[in-house]
Amino acid sequence: MATQIGPAPLFDASTHAHRWIADYCARRGSGDVLCDSRDPAWLAMFEELASVASDDLAHARERVQRHAVDIGTGFRIVGEADERPWPVSPVPLLIARDEWDEVARGVIQRARLMEQVIADLYGEARFVESGLIPAALVTGSPLFLRPMVGLPPPGGRHLQFVAMDLGRGPTGEWRVLADHLRAPAGAGYALENRLALSRTLGGLQGRINVQRHAPFFAAMRAGLAAACRRTDPRIGLLTPGRFNPSYPEQAHLARYLGLLLVEGADLAALEDKVYVRTIAGLKRVDALWRRVDPRMLDPLAFDSHSQIGVPGLIDAYAAGNVVLANAPGAGVLESPAFSAFLPMLSKRLTGEDLRLPNIATWWCGQPSERARVEQELDSMLIGPAFSAAPLGLPDGRAVPGADLSGPVRRRLLDDMARRPQDYVGQEIVHLSTMPVVTGDTLVARPFTLRVFAARGADGEWSVLPGGFARIGDNPDPRAAVMGEGSWSADVCVHGHEPVAPVSLLPDTDTLAVRRNPGTLPSRVADNFYWLGRYLERGEALLSAIRVMLGNSIDVDGGAALSSDTVGRIVGLITGAGAAPHPPSLRRADLQALARTAMEDEAWQSVATINRHARHIGDGSRDRLSADMVRLLDAPFPRHPGMLDRTGSLQRRYAAILGLSAEHMVRTASWRFHDLGRRIERGMGIARTVRVFGMPGASADDLSTLLDLANSQISYRQRYPTGIARVPVVDLVALDPGNPRGLAFQMARIAEHLAALPVLSDDGMAEDQQAQTTALAARVATASAAGLDPDLLGDIERRLGALSDAIARRYFLQGAEPLRAPGLTLA
């Protein structure tokens, strides 16, 4: 062994790691996963953390959070308009492979048992008939969907994907706290946590052999495909939309798995089959991994008020033509009341005890159990038996009985006497703790673990190695007090054997080259089109505000433009609905006009337009780059000077335009985005030429026209001798080489519409193409001297009519006839 010469370095990674662990364990209580463990993987993890953060734990937390933001991870609290960044701890939960294997076996056993019970409840109902399950437990549950009785699920299984919340006791035992079967959420967050941690602690994977997530997701995708009737199925992820709290996670999952992210309005049921509305007609959908509440799925079968479902979807399901994962009605076993019966059902049906026991549960719908709950109220957790909140627990959350007193306690006991079946009593679970970074120190906090299981192509269950940990807000280890938590952590399952670098991507030698980007839903095309229009509209309005401010207020303290020209600029701004007409053209009134047109969301201001664009971006994040989403989500600038604000926004618009021009592949999505820009720009150019470029226009008018068309430099290079109306109008309106000109917009519009799909093969032009040809010819044959207000107004109106024709053809909405002439079914 080599002999070390001199003292050991005081501040190397190992020194930091040992000190962090020692200081933490000196302060913690009992039942901590780090301090009660002899696993050397914890030391290796903290050494990796020290190697990137030195002695600054706060820096480590900021770094992993920054990676989470870069990935695009976010969530929304119900009732809030804006998303919050997903909170990730830099310290993962480490679980040894041997311990995890036992957890996974328990998860699989539980998933198999629940499949067996659900199949019976919606089939022959022998368990109810024989008394194993009380009838009131099933029929009294709002999660039991009576229309699904007797409908065998396509593919033969009700469950394809499940999640469970686990709690680890202070002595290391794992127990199930809750089951999630309706629309299990969180797998995307587990994936995103892993990505953020891997970017922060890049060497951890190799040092402790962390099990990878990709094989699980590959098996899950293959399992969905195997349940379908067609050999090359089209699979979608059905989302409630961008206002759902976990929509960013859903978008990330769809992008990662290569699934089509669809909303209910994207789908149509026709002749017992389900189709997605695309720009090329109706395309068959074979399976939907749904994140929509089952009662909202089909207004004809369940809730008739649903606006996010698909009429006729359950008929297609009953015919076996679309797989729904999970089957509607499977959530009946989510009810806490069912936890009281699963241990007995496992013993009776399989002959085995549950490997992962429930927390002890007593359903008050049984007289003896209700009496026990009332007698031991102070030592139990009292909660709703089903998903609905009973009168005694108006907020629907379980509470420790000892925390109830006075009128609250009496109200609970009175309602429990009236409707005992609405309540359960459960043991109060104490949880293990794990380290989390608070400030610049490690503190102990309780945690729960959400795990996920999915069927593979062979129908067998596999378990995601890890899941994600939810970390409590305060040191109280009781699960009921922990609540939802405020931090999450990656969960790393590690072992002694090296882990193959498996990716969800196929082998490069077996993957066929494909230049067709796939199906584009009509809603997505609509979103991209209007994103382009809003961005162009915002940029044009911003240019008008900047020209007004820069040339009439802030140049040498006086006006640089004539009052007539300033008045025309004001008319352009007010005509766009961005602000009311000012009482005068004095400096203070123009400043007030600019402020309203910039910020007042009661008008069609720049802020309002930005909000519309941001909402569209939020709903299309599965197809937009993270940089684009960040620019769209960026807060409105609050610089003290109005010109500084407009300059900041103009640079942001330029960055977005650069991303769309240089970073978007020339797919149909990009064509609709650019098409929206071109139509909006063409309408704006026709309008500004009509206002500033007609006979009698002053030099100020013509200079303003060049400013608004961003063509000052081009004009001066071409005509250095001075400014004249006809050359200005020709450059701005009719020069096909000017990317800001009207003729250029018409050429690009025609190019895009020629490249987009048509519904028939007869070679005849569709309406939008015919309108474009006629309009382009009108512009191409015009002369600058002959352009008059009537012609320019007609061009603007025709561009608006062309926009309507594009919408009718490509943006199929719910009221659009499903059997429109030539509508392609595939």
PDB file of C-alpha atoms in Angstrom, residues 545-647:
ATOM      1  CA  ILE A 545     -45.531  51.966 -30.017  1.00  0.00           C
ATOM      2  CA  ARG A 546     -41.773  52.240 -30.413  1.00  0.00           C
ATOM      3  CA  VAL A 547     -42.061  54.473 -33.483  1.00  0.00           C
ATOM      4  CA  MET A 548     -44.510  56.714 -31.652  1.00  0.00           C
ATOM      5  CA  LEU A 549     -42.349  56.895 -28.519  1.00  0.00           C
ATOM      6  CA  GLY A 550     -38.996  57.177 -30.208  1.00  0.00           C
ATOM      7  CA  ASN A 551     -39.973  59.807 -32.763  1.00  0.00           C
ATOM      8  CA  SER A 552     -42.481  61.940 -30.934  1.00  0.00           C
ATOM      9  CA  ILE A 553     -41.493  61.983 -27.279  1.00  0.00           C
ATOM     10  CA  ASP A 554     -37.927  61.085 -26.445  1.00  0.00           C
ATOM     11  CA  VAL A 555     -35.863  62.514 -29.294  1.00  0.00           C
ATOM     12  CA  ASP A 556     -34.161  65.721 -28.094  1.00  0.00           C
ATOM     13  CA  GLY A 557     -37.124  66.404 -25.869  1.00  0.00           C
ATOM     14  CA  GLY A 558     -39.387  67.340 -28.766  1.00  0.00           C
ATOM     15  CA  ALA A 559     -41.406  65.892 -31.607  1.00  0.00           C
ATOM     16  CA  ALA A 560     -39.553  64.423 -34.577  1.00  0.00           C
ATOM     17  CA  LEU A 561     -42.717  63.696 -36.562  1.00  0.00           C
ATOM     18  CA  SER A 562     -45.535  65.929 -37.636  1.00  0.00           C
ATOM     19  CA  SER A 563     -48.737  65.850 -35.672  1.00  0.00           C
ATOM     20  CA  ASP A 564     -50.571  64.374 -38.690  1.00  0.00           C
ATOM     21  CA  THR A 565     -48.181  61.414 -38.832  1.00  0.00           C
ATOM     22  CA  VAL A 566     -48.332  60.927 -35.070  1.00  0.00           C
ATOM     23  CA  GLY A 567     -52.110  60.962 -35.333  1.00  0.00           C
ATOM     24  CA  ARG A 568     -51.994  58.218 -37.955  1.00  0.00           C
ATOM     25  CA  ILE A 569     -49.769  56.095 -35.692  1.00  0.00           C
ATOM     26  CA  VAL A 570     -52.225  56.643 -32.860  1.00  0.00           C
ATOM     27  CA  GLY A 571     -55.034  55.567 -35.174  1.00  0.00           C
ATOM     28  CA  LEU A 572     -53.130  52.410 -36.043  1.00  0.00           C
ATOM     29  CA  ILE A 573     -52.757  51.551 -32.336  1.00  0.00           C
ATOM     30  CA  THR A 574     -56.331  52.379 -31.345  1.00  0.00           C
ATOM     31  CA  GLY A 575     -57.720  50.707 -34.471  1.00  0.00           C
ATOM     32  CA  ALA A 576     -56.099  47.463 -33.295  1.00  0.00           C
ATOM     33  CA  GLY A 577     -58.115  47.696 -30.077  1.00  0.00           C
ATOM     34  CA  ALA A 578     -54.958  48.154 -27.997  1.00  0.00           C
ATOM     35  CA  ALA A 579     -56.065  51.371 -26.278  1.00  0.00           C
ATOM     36  CA  PRO A 580     -58.740  54.076 -26.344  1.00  0.00           C
ATOM     37  CA  HIS A 581     -58.120  57.175 -28.433  1.00  0.00           C
ATOM     38  CA  PRO A 582     -56.228  59.789 -26.387  1.00  0.00           C
ATOM     39  CA  PRO A 583     -57.816  63.203 -25.716  1.00  0.00           C
ATOM     40  CA  SER A 584     -54.893  64.924 -27.455  1.00  0.00           C
ATOM     41  CA  LEU A 585     -51.466  64.316 -29.002  1.00  0.00           C
ATOM     42  CA  ARG A 586     -49.639  65.972 -26.141  1.00  0.00           C
ATOM     43  CA  ARG A 587     -46.690  64.206 -24.592  1.00  0.00           C
ATOM     44  CA  ALA A 588     -48.481  63.083 -21.402  1.00  0.00           C
ATOM     45  CA  ASP A 589     -51.470  61.692 -23.340  1.00  0.00           C
ATOM     46  CA  LEU A 590     -49.216  59.784 -25.736  1.00  0.00           C
ATOM     47  CA  GLN A 591     -47.291  58.326 -22.813  1.00  0.00           C
ATOM     48  CA  ALA A 592     -50.582  57.175 -21.257  1.00  0.00           C
ATOM     49  CA  LEU A 593     -51.630  55.707 -24.603  1.00  0.00           C
ATOM     50  CA  ALA A 594     -48.337  53.794 -24.868  1.00  0.00           C
ATOM     51  CA  ARG A 595     -48.683  52.458 -21.325  1.00  0.00           C
ATOM     52  CA  THR A 596     -52.215  51.193 -21.974  1.00  0.00           C
ATOM     53  CA  ALA A 597     -51.264  49.640 -25.321  1.00  0.00           C
ATOM     54  CA  MET A 598     -48.331  47.924 -23.657  1.00  0.00           C
ATOM     55  CA  GLU A 599     -49.726  46.713 -20.348  1.00  0.00           C
ATOM     56  CA  ASP A 600     -53.492  47.061 -19.881  1.00  0.00           C
ATOM     57  CA  GLU A 601     -55.010  43.592 -20.280  1.00  0.00           C
ATOM     58  CA  ALA A 602     -58.493  45.087 -20.487  1.00  0.00           C
ATOM     59  CA  TRP A 603     -57.490  45.996 -24.064  1.00  0.00           C
ATOM     60  CA  GLN A 604     -55.822  44.047 -26.860  1.00  0.00           C
ATOM     61  CA  SER A 605     -52.463  45.259 -25.590  1.00  0.00           C
ATOM     62  CA  VAL A 606     -49.042  43.738 -26.029  1.00  0.00           C
ATOM     63  CA  ALA A 607     -49.451  42.118 -22.595  1.00  0.00           C
ATOM     64  CA  THR A 608     -52.793  40.604 -23.645  1.00  0.00           C
ATOM     65  CA  ILE A 609     -51.326  39.285 -26.891  1.00  0.00           C
ATOM     66  CA  ASN A 610     -48.379  37.828 -24.974  1.00  0.00           C
ATOM     67  CA  ARG A 611     -50.790  36.103 -22.604  1.00  0.00           C
ATOM     68  CA  HIS A 612     -52.637  34.499 -25.525  1.00  0.00           C
ATOM     69  CA  ALA A 613     -49.327  33.334 -27.007  1.00  0.00           C
ATOM     70  CA  ARG A 614     -48.178  31.972 -23.649  1.00  0.00           C
ATOM     71  CA  HIS A 615     -51.392  29.986 -23.210  1.00  0.00           C
ATOM     72  CA  ILE A 616     -50.978  28.450 -26.657  1.00  0.00           C
ATOM     73  CA  GLY A 617     -47.375  27.596 -25.829  1.00  0.00           C
ATOM     74  CA  ASP A 618     -48.474  25.956 -22.578  1.00  0.00           C
ATOM     75  CA  GLY A 619     -50.852  23.743 -24.554  1.00  0.00           C
ATOM     76  CA  SER A 620     -48.218  22.756 -27.141  1.00  0.00           C
ATOM     77  CA  ARG A 621     -45.174  22.074 -24.996  1.00  0.00           C
ATOM     78  CA  ASP A 622     -44.898  18.515 -26.269  1.00  0.00           C
ATOM     79  CA  ARG A 623     -43.963  20.013 -29.663  1.00  0.00           C
ATOM     80  CA  LEU A 624     -42.049  23.145 -28.648  1.00  0.00           C
ATOM     81  CA  SER A 625     -38.450  23.372 -27.507  1.00  0.00           C
ATOM     82  CA  ALA A 626     -37.721  24.241 -23.885  1.00  0.00           C
ATOM     83  CA  ASP A 627     -36.117  27.512 -25.048  1.00  0.00           C
ATOM     84  CA  MET A 628     -39.275  28.505 -26.896  1.00  0.00           C
ATOM     85  CA  VAL A 629     -41.462  27.700 -23.892  1.00  0.00           C
ATOM     86  CA  ARG A 630     -39.175  29.708 -21.587  1.00  0.00           C
ATOM     87  CA  LEU A 631     -39.336  32.755 -23.867  1.00  0.00           C
ATOM     88  CA  LEU A 632     -43.118  32.530 -24.072  1.00  0.00           C
ATOM     89  CA  ASP A 633     -43.391  32.100 -20.286  1.00  0.00           C
ATOM     90  CA  ALA A 634     -40.966  34.924 -19.466  1.00  0.00           C
ATOM     91  CA  PRO A 635     -42.544  37.622 -17.273  1.00  0.00           C
ATOM     92  CA  PHE A 636     -43.571  40.910 -18.789  1.00  0.00           C
ATOM     93  CA  PRO A 637     -40.666  43.380 -18.501  1.00  0.00           C
ATOM     94  CA  ARG A 638     -40.899  46.019 -15.785  1.00  0.00           C
ATOM     95  CA  HIS A 639     -38.078  48.389 -16.720  1.00  0.00           C
ATOM     96  CA  PRO A 640     -38.663  51.940 -15.463  1.00  0.00           C
ATOM     97  CA  GLY A 641     -38.541  53.501 -18.941  1.00  0.00           C
ATOM     98  CA  MET A 642     -41.207  52.688 -21.520  1.00  0.00           C
ATOM     99  CA  LEU A 643     -38.629  52.550 -24.332  1.00  0.00           C
ATOM    100  CA  ASP A 644     -36.546  50.136 -22.269  1.00  0.00           C
ATOM    101  CA  ARG A 645     -39.592  47.888 -21.891  1.00  0.00           C
ATOM    102  CA  THR A 646     -40.367  47.951 -25.567  1.00  0.00           C
ATOM    103  CA  GLY A 647     -36.729  47.249 -26.398  1.00  0.00           C
TER     104      GLY A 647
END
